[in-house]
Coordinates of C-alpha atoms and ligand atoms in Angstrom, one line a residue:
M29 CA -3.4 1.3 -50.1
E30 CA -2.2 3.3 -53.3
K31 CA -2.9 6.4 -52.5
L32 CA -1.1 6.4 -48.6
V33 CA 2.1 5.2 -50.8
A34 CA 1.9 8.0 -52.7
L35 CA 1.4 10.8 -49.9
C36 CA 4.2 9.2 -48.0
K37 CA 6.6 9.5 -50.6
R38 CA 5.0 12.9 -51.9
R39 CA 5.1 14.2 -48.2
G40 CA 8.7 12.5 -46.9
F41 CA 7.3 9.8 -44.2
L42 CA 8.7 7.0 -46.2
F43 CA 11.3 6.4 -48.9
Q44 CA 12.8 3.1 -50.4
S45 CA 15.7 3.0 -48.9
S46 CA 18.9 3.6 -51.8
E47 CA 16.3 4.4 -54.1
I48 CA 18.8 6.3 -56.7
Y49 CA 20.0 2.8 -57.0
G50 CA 17.1 1.4 -58.1
G51 CA 16.1 0.5 -54.4
L52 CA 16.7 -2.7 -51.9
Q53 CA 13.7 -4.7 -51.4
G54 CA 12.9 -5.3 -47.9
F55 CA 14.5 -2.1 -47.1
W56 CA 12.9 1.4 -46.1
D57 CA 14.1 5.3 -45.2
Y58 CA 11.9 7.2 -42.7
G59 CA 12.0 11.3 -44.1
P60 CA 11.2 14.1 -42.3
L61 CA 7.8 13.4 -40.9
G62 CA 8.2 9.6 -40.8
V63 CA 11.1 10.3 -38.5
E64 CA 8.8 12.2 -36.1
L65 CA 6.2 10.2 -36.7
K66 CA 8.0 6.8 -35.6
R67 CA 10.1 8.7 -32.8
N68 CA 6.7 9.5 -31.4
V69 CA 5.6 6.2 -31.3
K70 CA 8.1 4.8 -29.6
A71 CA 8.5 7.3 -27.1
A72 CA 4.6 7.0 -26.7
W73 CA 5.3 2.7 -26.3
W74 CA 8.3 3.6 -24.0
H75 CA 6.4 5.9 -22.1
D76 CA 3.0 4.0 -21.0
M77 CA 4.8 0.8 -20.7
V78 CA 8.2 2.1 -19.1
G79 CA 8.7 5.8 -18.1
G80 CA 5.5 6.8 -16.9
H81 CA 4.8 3.3 -14.6
N82 CA 3.9 3.8 -11.0
E83 CA 5.2 0.6 -9.6
L84 CA 3.9 1.5 -6.7
V85 CA 0.0 1.2 -7.8
T86 CA -1.8 -1.3 -9.6
P87 CA -3.0 -0.7 -12.9
P88 CA -6.3 -1.6 -13.6
G89 CA -6.7 -5.4 -14.6
A90 CA -3.6 -6.2 -13.4
P91 CA -3.1 -9.0 -10.8
G92 CA -1.0 -6.7 -8.8
T93 CA 1.6 -4.3 -8.6
Y94 CA 5.0 -4.5 -10.7
E95 CA 8.4 -3.1 -11.6
M96 CA 9.3 -1.9 -15.4
T97 CA 12.5 -0.9 -16.0
G98 CA 14.8 -0.7 -20.0
L99 CA 18.1 -2.5 -21.6
D100 CA 19.6 -1.2 -25.0
C101 CA 21.4 -4.4 -25.9
T102 CA 24.2 -4.9 -29.2
I103 CA 22.6 -6.4 -32.4
I104 CA 25.3 -8.6 -32.5
M105 CA 25.9 -10.8 -29.9
H106 CA 27.6 -14.0 -29.3
P107 CA 26.5 -17.2 -31.8
Q108 CA 25.4 -19.1 -29.1
V109 CA 22.6 -17.0 -28.2
W110 CA 21.0 -18.0 -31.1
K111 CA 21.9 -21.7 -30.8
C112 CA 20.3 -21.6 -27.5
S113 CA 17.4 -19.3 -28.4
G114 CA 16.4 -22.4 -31.2
H115 CA 16.9 -19.6 -33.3
Y116 CA 20.3 -21.3 -35.1
D117 CA 18.1 -24.9 -35.8
L118 CA 14.8 -23.8 -35.6
F119 CA 13.8 -19.5 -37.5
H120 CA 13.1 -20.6 -40.8
D121 CA 10.6 -20.4 -43.5
H122 CA 10.2 -22.8 -46.3
M123 CA 11.1 -21.6 -50.2
V124 CA 10.4 -22.6 -53.9
D125 CA 12.9 -21.7 -56.7
C126 CA 12.0 -21.0 -59.8
R127 CA 14.1 -23.0 -62.1
E128 CA 13.3 -20.7 -65.3
T129 CA 13.2 -17.2 -63.7
R130 CA 16.0 -17.8 -60.6
K131 CA 13.2 -16.6 -58.7
R132 CA 12.8 -17.6 -55.0
Y133 CA 9.4 -17.3 -53.0
R134 CA 8.3 -18.0 -49.7
F135 CA 6.2 -21.4 -50.2
D136 CA 3.2 -20.6 -47.9
Q137 CA 2.7 -17.4 -49.9
V138 CA 2.3 -19.0 -53.0
R139 CA -1.5 -19.7 -54.4
G140 CA -3.1 -20.9 -57.2
R141 CA -6.0 -22.2 -59.0
W142 CA -6.9 -25.6 -61.4
V143 CA -7.5 -23.7 -64.6
E144 CA -8.7 -25.8 -67.7
A145 CA -8.6 -25.0 -71.6
K146 CA -8.0 -26.5 -75.0
D147 CA -7.6 -30.1 -73.3
Q148 CA -5.3 -29.3 -70.6
K149 CA -5.6 -29.1 -67.1
I150 CA -2.6 -26.6 -65.3
F151 CA -2.5 -25.0 -61.5
V152 CA -1.8 -21.5 -62.4
T153 CA 0.1 -19.5 -59.4
T154 CA 0.1 -16.3 -58.2
T155 CA 1.6 -14.3 -55.4
V156 CA -0.6 -11.1 -55.9
E157 CA -2.7 -9.9 -52.9
A158 CA -6.0 -11.7 -52.6
D159 CA -8.1 -9.2 -53.9
E160 CA -6.2 -9.2 -57.3
E161 CA -5.2 -13.0 -57.3
Q162 CA -8.4 -14.1 -59.7
A163 CA -7.2 -11.0 -62.5
D164 CA -3.3 -12.4 -62.6
V165 CA -4.4 -16.2 -62.7
Q166 CA -6.7 -15.4 -65.7
R167 CA -3.8 -13.0 -67.6
R168 CA -1.5 -15.6 -66.7
A169 CA -3.9 -18.8 -68.1
L170 CA -4.8 -16.4 -70.6
K171 CA -1.3 -16.2 -72.0
F172 CA -0.4 -20.0 -71.5
F173 CA -3.0 -21.2 -73.6
K174 CA -1.9 -18.5 -76.0
L175 CA -6.0 -17.0 -75.5
R176 CA -7.2 -13.6 -76.0
P177 CA -9.2 -11.8 -73.7
K178 CA -12.3 -11.7 -74.8
D179 CA -11.9 -15.6 -74.7
A180 CA -11.7 -15.8 -70.8
E181 CA -15.4 -17.4 -70.7
S182 CA -13.2 -21.0 -72.1
L183 CA -11.4 -20.9 -68.9
K184 CA -12.8 -23.6 -66.9
Y185 CA -11.6 -23.5 -63.1
D186 CA -11.7 -26.3 -61.0
G187 CA -11.8 -25.4 -56.8
D188 CA -10.8 -22.8 -55.6
F189 CA -7.4 -21.0 -54.6
A190 CA -5.4 -23.6 -52.6
T191 CA -1.5 -23.2 -51.4
L192 CA 0.8 -24.9 -53.3
D193 CA 1.1 -28.2 -50.5
S194 CA -2.6 -29.1 -52.1
V195 CA -1.3 -30.4 -55.5
Q196 CA 0.9 -33.7 -55.8
E197 CA 1.8 -33.0 -59.7
Q198 CA 4.1 -30.6 -59.7
E199 CA 4.5 -31.0 -63.4
K200 CA 1.6 -29.1 -64.1
V201 CA 2.6 -26.2 -61.8
L202 CA 2.9 -22.6 -63.7
G203 CA 5.1 -21.0 -61.7
P204 CA 4.2 -17.0 -60.3
D205 CA 6.5 -15.5 -63.5
A206 CA 7.1 -18.6 -65.6
K207 CA 6.0 -19.2 -69.0
E208 CA 6.9 -22.8 -68.5
L209 CA 5.1 -25.6 -66.3
G210 CA 6.8 -28.0 -63.5
T211 CA 9.7 -25.7 -62.7
L212 CA 9.3 -24.6 -59.4
T213 CA 11.3 -26.7 -57.1
E214 CA 11.0 -29.0 -54.2
P215 CA 10.4 -26.7 -50.8
R216 CA 13.8 -26.2 -48.8
E217 CA 14.3 -24.5 -45.0
F218 CA 15.8 -20.9 -45.3
N219 CA 17.0 -19.7 -42.0
L220 CA 16.4 -16.0 -41.6
M221 CA 19.1 -14.9 -39.5
F222 CA 21.3 -12.7 -41.9
K223 CA 25.0 -13.4 -41.2
T224 CA 27.9 -11.4 -40.7
T225 CA 31.5 -12.0 -39.6
I226 CA 33.7 -10.7 -36.9
G227 CA 37.5 -9.5 -37.2
A228 CA 39.9 -9.5 -40.0
L229 CA 40.4 -13.6 -40.5
G230 CA 37.0 -14.2 -41.3
G231 CA 36.6 -18.3 -40.7
E232 CA 33.6 -19.8 -40.2
A233 CA 34.2 -19.7 -36.4
D234 CA 34.0 -15.8 -36.9
T235 CA 30.5 -16.1 -38.0
A236 CA 27.9 -14.1 -36.3
F237 CA 24.2 -13.1 -36.4
L238 CA 22.2 -9.8 -36.5
R239 CA 19.5 -10.1 -34.5
P240 CA 16.3 -11.4 -35.4
E241 CA 14.5 -10.0 -32.0
T242 CA 15.5 -8.4 -29.1
A243 CA 13.8 -10.4 -26.6
Q244 CA 17.3 -12.4 -26.4
G245 CA 19.1 -9.3 -25.5
I246 CA 16.6 -9.4 -22.3
F247 CA 17.2 -12.6 -21.6
V248 CA 21.2 -12.9 -21.3
N249 CA 20.8 -9.6 -19.1
F250 CA 18.1 -10.8 -16.8
K251 CA 20.4 -11.5 -14.0
N252 CA 22.6 -8.1 -14.6
V253 CA 19.6 -6.0 -13.9
L254 CA 18.1 -7.8 -10.8
D255 CA 22.0 -7.8 -9.1
S256 CA 22.4 -3.9 -10.3
S257 CA 18.5 -2.7 -9.9
R258 CA 17.5 -4.9 -7.0
M259 CA 14.2 -5.0 -8.6
R260 CA 12.2 -7.6 -7.0
L261 CA 9.6 -10.0 -9.5
P262 CA 7.5 -9.5 -10.8
M263 CA 9.0 -6.8 -12.8
G264 CA 9.4 -6.1 -16.9
I265 CA 12.6 -5.3 -19.0
A266 CA 12.0 -3.8 -22.0
Q267 CA 14.0 -3.5 -25.3
I268 CA 13.3 -0.9 -28.6
G269 CA 15.9 -1.8 -31.3
K270 CA 16.5 -3.0 -34.5
S271 CA 15.8 -6.4 -36.0
F272 CA 16.6 -8.1 -38.7
R273 CA 15.3 -10.9 -41.0
N274 CA 16.2 -11.5 -44.3
E275 CA 12.8 -12.8 -45.6
I276 CA 12.5 -14.4 -48.9
T277 CA 9.4 -12.0 -49.8
P278 CA 9.4 -8.8 -47.7
R279 CA 6.1 -7.0 -49.3
N280 CA 3.3 -4.6 -48.6
F281 CA 5.2 -1.3 -47.6
T282 CA 7.4 -1.6 -44.8
F283 CA 4.9 -4.6 -43.4
R284 CA 7.2 -7.1 -43.4
S285 CA 10.8 -5.6 -44.2
R286 CA 14.1 -7.2 -43.6
E287 CA 15.5 -4.6 -41.4
F288 CA 13.0 -3.0 -38.4
E289 CA 12.4 -2.1 -35.1
Q290 CA 10.6 -4.0 -32.2
M291 CA 9.3 -2.5 -29.3
E292 CA 9.4 -5.8 -26.7
I293 CA 9.1 -6.3 -23.3
E294 CA 9.9 -9.4 -21.0
F295 CA 8.0 -10.2 -18.1
F296 CA 9.4 -12.4 -15.2
C297 CA 7.1 -13.4 -13.0
H298 CA 6.5 -16.2 -10.3
P299 CA 5.0 -19.7 -12.4
D300 CA 1.8 -19.8 -10.6
E301 CA 0.7 -16.1 -11.5
S302 CA 2.0 -16.3 -14.9
H303 CA -1.8 -17.3 -16.1
K304 CA -3.1 -14.0 -14.4
W305 CA -0.2 -11.7 -16.0
Y306 CA -0.5 -13.3 -19.4
S307 CA -4.2 -11.9 -19.5
Y308 CA -3.3 -8.9 -18.5
W309 CA -0.8 -8.1 -20.4
R310 CA -3.0 -9.4 -23.8
D311 CA -5.9 -6.9 -22.6
R312 CA -3.2 -4.1 -22.1
R313 CA -1.5 -4.3 -25.2
L314 CA -5.3 -4.2 -27.4
Q315 CA -6.0 -1.3 -25.0
W316 CA -2.7 0.5 -26.2
Y317 CA -3.6 0.6 -29.6
K318 CA -6.7 1.6 -29.3
D319 CA -5.9 5.0 -27.3
M320 CA -3.5 5.8 -30.0
G321 CA -6.2 6.2 -32.6
L322 CA -6.6 2.1 -33.8
S323 CA -10.1 2.0 -34.4
S324 CA -11.8 -0.7 -32.4
D325 CA -13.9 -2.6 -35.7
R326 CA -10.4 -2.9 -37.5
L327 CA -8.6 -4.6 -34.2
I328 CA -9.0 -8.3 -33.2
M329 CA -7.3 -10.3 -30.7
R330 CA -6.2 -13.7 -32.2
E331 CA -6.3 -16.3 -29.6
H332 CA -3.8 -18.9 -30.8
A333 CA -5.7 -22.6 -30.6
A334 CA -4.6 -24.9 -27.7
S335 CA -3.3 -27.6 -30.6
E336 CA -0.7 -24.6 -32.2
L337 CA 0.8 -24.0 -28.2
A338 CA 4.2 -25.7 -26.9
H339 CA 2.8 -27.3 -23.8
Y340 CA 5.0 -25.0 -21.1
S341 CA 2.6 -22.1 -22.6
V342 CA -0.9 -21.5 -21.8
G343 CA -1.4 -19.0 -24.1
T344 CA -0.5 -17.0 -27.2
A345 CA -2.7 -14.4 -28.8
D346 CA -1.7 -12.0 -31.6
I347 CA -3.3 -8.4 -31.9
E348 CA -4.2 -8.3 -35.7
Y349 CA -5.2 -5.1 -37.3
A350 CA -7.1 -4.9 -40.6
F351 CA -4.6 -3.6 -43.2
P352 CA -5.9 -2.0 -46.1
F353 CA -4.0 -4.4 -48.6
M354 CA -5.9 -6.9 -46.9
A355 CA -8.3 -9.1 -48.2
E356 CA -11.6 -8.5 -47.0
G357 CA -11.9 -9.9 -43.7
E358 CA -8.4 -11.0 -43.2
Y359 CA -6.4 -9.0 -40.7
G360 CA -2.4 -8.7 -40.3
E361 CA -0.4 -9.5 -37.0
L362 CA 0.8 -5.7 -35.1
E363 CA 1.8 -7.6 -31.8
G364 CA 2.6 -11.2 -30.3
V365 CA 1.3 -11.6 -26.8
A366 CA 3.0 -15.3 -25.4
H367 CA 3.8 -17.0 -22.6
R368 CA 6.7 -18.6 -22.5
G369 CA 7.2 -20.5 -19.3
D370 CA 10.7 -21.0 -18.0
F371 CA 11.9 -22.0 -21.6
D372 CA 14.4 -19.4 -22.3
L373 CA 16.0 -18.8 -19.0
R374 CA 16.4 -22.6 -18.9
S375 CA 17.6 -22.7 -22.5
H376 CA 20.4 -19.7 -21.8
M377 CA 21.2 -21.9 -18.3
E378 CA 21.4 -25.3 -19.4
G379 CA 21.9 -25.7 -22.9
K380 CA 18.8 -25.5 -25.7
L381 CA 15.6 -27.8 -24.2
D382 CA 13.6 -29.7 -26.5
P383 CA 10.1 -27.9 -26.4
K384 CA 8.5 -31.4 -27.3
T385 CA 9.5 -33.2 -23.9
K386 CA 7.7 -32.5 -21.2
P387 CA 9.0 -32.0 -18.7
M388 CA 11.4 -30.2 -20.6
E389 CA 14.9 -31.6 -20.9
V390 CA 17.8 -30.3 -22.6
E391 CA 17.7 -30.9 -26.3
K392 CA 20.8 -33.9 -27.0
N393 CA 23.7 -34.4 -29.9
E394 CA 24.3 -38.4 -31.2
H395 CA 26.6 -38.6 -28.6
G396 CA 24.0 -37.9 -25.7
Q397 CA 26.0 -34.5 -24.8
P398 CA 23.6 -30.9 -25.2
K399 CA 23.2 -30.1 -28.6
H400 CA 23.9 -26.7 -27.9
R401 CA 25.4 -25.7 -24.1
G402 CA 23.5 -23.1 -22.3
S403 CA 25.9 -20.7 -20.2
G404 CA 25.7 -23.1 -17.0
K405 CA 25.3 -19.8 -15.0
D406 CA 22.3 -19.4 -12.3
L407 CA 19.5 -17.2 -14.0
S408 CA 16.7 -18.5 -11.2
Y409 CA 15.3 -15.9 -8.7
R410 CA 15.1 -15.9 -4.6
D411 CA 12.6 -13.8 -3.4
D412 CA 14.3 -12.7 -0.3
L413 CA 10.8 -11.8 1.3
T414 CA 9.7 -15.5 1.5
G415 CA 13.0 -17.2 0.7
E416 CA 11.5 -19.2 -2.3
K417 CA 13.8 -19.7 -5.2
Y418 CA 12.7 -20.5 -8.6
I419 CA 12.9 -19.9 -12.4
P420 CA 10.6 -17.4 -13.3
H421 CA 8.1 -18.0 -15.9
V422 CA 8.1 -15.7 -18.9
V423 CA 4.9 -13.3 -20.7
E424 CA 6.2 -11.4 -23.9
P425 CA 4.4 -8.7 -25.2
S426 CA 6.5 -8.2 -28.8
A427 CA 5.2 -5.2 -31.3
G428 CA 6.6 -3.6 -34.1
A429 CA 7.8 -0.5 -34.3
D430 CA 7.3 0.2 -38.3
R431 CA 3.9 -2.2 -38.3
A432 CA 2.6 0.0 -35.3
T433 CA 3.4 3.2 -37.5
L434 CA 2.3 1.4 -40.6
A435 CA -1.4 0.5 -38.6
F436 CA -1.2 4.5 -37.8
L437 CA -0.6 5.9 -41.1
C438 CA -3.3 3.2 -42.4
Q439 CA -6.1 4.4 -39.8
A440 CA -4.9 8.6 -40.0
F441 CA -5.5 8.3 -43.5
S442 CA -8.9 10.3 -44.3
E443 CA -10.4 12.3 -47.4
D444 CA -13.2 14.7 -47.1
E445 CA -14.8 17.6 -49.5
Q446 CA -13.9 21.0 -48.0
P447 CA -15.1 24.3 -49.5
D448 CA -11.4 26.7 -50.9
E449 CA -11.2 30.0 -50.1
K450 CA -13.4 30.4 -53.3
G451 CA -16.2 28.4 -52.1
K452 CA -16.0 25.5 -54.5
M453 CA -15.7 22.3 -53.0
Q454 CA -12.4 20.2 -53.3
T455 CA -11.1 17.0 -51.9
R456 CA -9.3 17.5 -48.8
T457 CA -6.6 14.7 -47.5
V458 CA -6.2 14.4 -44.2
L459 CA -3.8 12.1 -41.7
K460 CA -5.8 12.1 -38.5
F461 CA -3.5 10.8 -36.1
H462 CA -3.8 10.9 -32.3
P463 CA -2.1 14.4 -31.3
R464 CA 0.5 12.0 -29.6
L465 CA 1.4 10.8 -32.8
A466 CA 1.6 13.9 -35.2
P467 CA 4.8 14.3 -36.5
I468 CA 4.3 18.0 -36.4
K469 CA 2.0 19.2 -33.4
A470 CA 1.0 22.9 -34.2
A471 CA 1.9 25.7 -37.4
V472 CA 2.4 29.6 -37.7
F473 CA 0.9 31.2 -39.9
P474 CA 0.8 35.1 -40.5
L475 CA -2.3 35.6 -42.4
V476 CA -0.8 38.0 -45.2
K477 CA 3.0 38.3 -45.6
K478 CA 2.8 42.1 -44.4
D479 CA 1.7 44.5 -41.9
G480 CA 3.8 42.9 -38.9
M481 CA 1.7 39.8 -39.5
P482 CA 5.3 37.9 -39.8
E483 CA 7.4 39.3 -37.3
K484 CA 4.9 38.7 -34.9
A485 CA 4.0 34.9 -36.3
K486 CA 7.8 34.3 -36.4
E487 CA 7.6 35.6 -32.0
I488 CA 5.2 33.0 -31.9
Y489 CA 6.7 30.4 -33.9
G490 CA 9.8 30.7 -31.4
M491 CA 7.8 30.5 -27.9
L492 CA 6.1 27.4 -29.1
K493 CA 9.2 25.8 -30.9
E494 CA 10.8 26.0 -27.4
K495 CA 8.1 23.5 -26.2
M496 CA 6.9 20.8 -28.9
S497 CA 7.5 20.6 -32.9
T498 CA 6.2 23.0 -34.8
F499 CA 6.4 24.4 -37.8
Y500 CA 6.5 28.2 -39.3
D501 CA 5.1 28.8 -43.1
E502 CA 3.8 32.0 -44.9
K503 CA 4.2 31.0 -48.5
A504 CA 0.8 31.0 -50.9
A505 CA -2.4 31.6 -49.6
V506 CA -3.4 30.4 -46.5
G507 CA -6.1 27.5 -47.2
R508 CA -3.4 26.2 -49.3
R509 CA -1.1 26.1 -46.4
Y510 CA -4.2 24.4 -44.3
R511 CA -4.0 21.6 -46.5
R512 CA -0.3 21.4 -46.5
Q513 CA -0.1 20.5 -43.0
D514 CA -3.3 18.2 -42.7
E515 CA -1.6 16.0 -45.4
A516 CA 0.9 16.0 -42.4
G517 CA -1.2 14.9 -39.9
T518 CA -0.5 18.5 -37.7
P519 CA -3.6 18.8 -35.2
F520 CA -3.7 22.5 -34.9
C521 CA -2.8 25.7 -37.3
I522 CA -2.1 29.0 -35.4
T523 CA -3.0 32.1 -37.5
V524 CA -2.0 35.6 -36.8
D525 CA -4.3 38.5 -38.4
G526 CA -5.0 42.1 -38.2
D527 CA -6.7 41.8 -34.5
S528 CA -3.5 39.3 -33.4
L529 CA -1.4 42.8 -33.6
K530 CA -4.1 44.9 -31.7
E531 CA -5.5 42.4 -29.1
D532 CA -2.5 39.7 -28.8
T533 CA -4.9 37.1 -29.7
V534 CA -4.4 34.1 -32.6
T535 CA -6.2 31.9 -34.2
I536 CA -6.1 28.1 -33.6
R537 CA -8.0 25.6 -36.3
D538 CA -8.6 22.0 -35.1
R539 CA -7.7 20.0 -38.2
D540 CA -10.4 17.7 -38.0
S541 CA -13.5 19.8 -36.4
L542 CA -12.3 22.4 -39.0
K543 CA -13.8 24.6 -35.8
Q544 CA -11.4 27.9 -35.6
W545 CA -11.1 30.0 -32.2
R546 CA -9.4 33.1 -30.6
V547 CA -7.2 32.8 -27.6
A548 CA -4.9 35.2 -26.0
T549 CA -1.2 35.0 -27.3
K550 CA -0.4 34.5 -23.5
D551 CA -2.5 31.4 -23.3
L552 CA -1.6 29.3 -26.4
V553 CA 0.8 27.1 -24.9
A554 CA -1.4 26.0 -21.8
E555 CA -4.4 25.4 -24.1
L556 CA -2.1 23.4 -26.5
T557 CA -0.6 21.5 -24.4
E558 CA -4.0 20.1 -22.8
R559 CA -5.2 19.4 -26.0
L560 CA -2.0 17.7 -27.2
S561 CA -1.7 15.2 -24.3
Ligands
GAP229 N1 10.2 -12.2 -29.7 C1 9.4 -12.7 -30.3 C2 9.1 -12.1 -31.6 O1 9.9 -11.8 -32.5 P1 7.5 -12.3 -33.7 O2 6.2 -12.3 -34.0 O3 8.2 -13.1 -34.7 O4 8.2 -12.1 -32.0 C3 7.0 -9.9 -33.3 O5 7.6 -10.5 -33.9 C4 6.6 -8.2 -34.2 O6 7.6 -7.8 -34.7 C5 5.8 -8.8 -35.0 O7 3.9 -8.9 -34.3 C6 5.9 -7.4 -35.8 O8 5.2 -6.4 -35.4 C7 7.4 -7.2 -35.9 N2 8.0 -8.4 -37.1 C8 8.0 -9.1 -36.9 N3 8.9 -9.6 -38.4 C9 8.7 -8.5 -39.0 C10 9.1 -7.9 -39.8 N4 9.7 -8.5 -41.0 N5 8.7 -6.6 -41.0 C11 8.5 -5.5 -39.5 N6 7.8 -5.9 -38.5 C12 8.1 -7.0 -38.2

């Protein structure tokens, strides 16, 4: 992972936000190569889910045909949206503060181990990655007990790593960065929505929130889409856009950020068919990651247990990927596919529903009135063929554009041994992106900077640039130019040599197989276009 992080900075995939001022935790900027990669991820998703979807044909595994369309909603929405969606009351994590260091931690991420030495037993905590936990706990325990590294054997461990909620005696806990015992507070709720103020007056009534998900923009526009498009159910509405969560502990590069992009679909269907649509979307979305190059043995579908589900839901599954920063056997969520019943549409109609009631009822305040009033608008659907009127059920495949981009980067990173120009074996770093995702599709090089080769190469570069993202390079030996493009993940390098001038042909070199072959210049665009699709 360190090598990938270094490559991302060196080659301009990702930079820490505001780096010259020391950076801002949980915020990341995409550099010249990163912006192209992420745009390609989003474009592939939009094409495959929305733009390229054929509503006249039943896709493999689908219960029938369906329509797809898109939206682009605002980041700041009416505050009532978040009250009815449940985010105002329920979207929180538990945090603990350290009274000594003033640091704040996510309660469920503080783990530790009981350690005994010098007749004292303490619970030493840490927040580092799983594979570094033991080393960190040992280092801190030695420091606390004023022992030297050579005395590590005198530390006695009781039990395995555990989370803080298993510890009754808080006064024996050594916080993750503390020197004293018992400095961590009790866990408290912390709402993850970023607040902002609308207008110049700035009173409590003007408080608004940066959206923590793009989904709600789709629910509140459901009627607008139906009325303006004459679309029929089943149908999906997609949106790609920024979301914001004030994560207590952003970590693992872009995996958990405070500002990130989501790619969400809300799929509206008849309640009787929602089970089949849920299964379809779950499988369809897993297959998409495989089609885009993630290897099957690093992907899992984790179905939530029935006890974890709200009673109105027939299922939720997380598509997870074995990110290299996770411990062996652990996976990180790429996307959640959830069956949400009619919870969202009914909450925006009637007022926030209480998901614990069955059938669901509007949650009431102490005066017996709705705790959070809905819009009062009718968000039900009337089937013009059958005349049936119903509140659609929703299946929600919700993906993260940054997490997907990170997974594609992790999957693509590879090192092999290849001979350099002098035949000496060298380590080659290569990003083996799926051609659809690669930031640069082709690079054009004149073999040498003379004899008319640069002129011919520039002509070819101009021709390719019209069709695809192309890079021109005439600096340094051709071997070094190949290496630079391997690191950028460019699938094809085109070299113009002496024969190119005589025969009007060029050499294509494949990034992964390293095979080289000649094609006529006139066939170059067609050949590359076919190989890139
Ligand atoms: N509307 C449902 C929803 O937002 P979620 O599981 O909270 O569900 C969906 O988020 C996806 O958004 C996640 O699977 C992940 O890919 C991405 N995501 C969520 N929080 C994130 C964060 N802090 N940083 C980066 N991506 C995040």
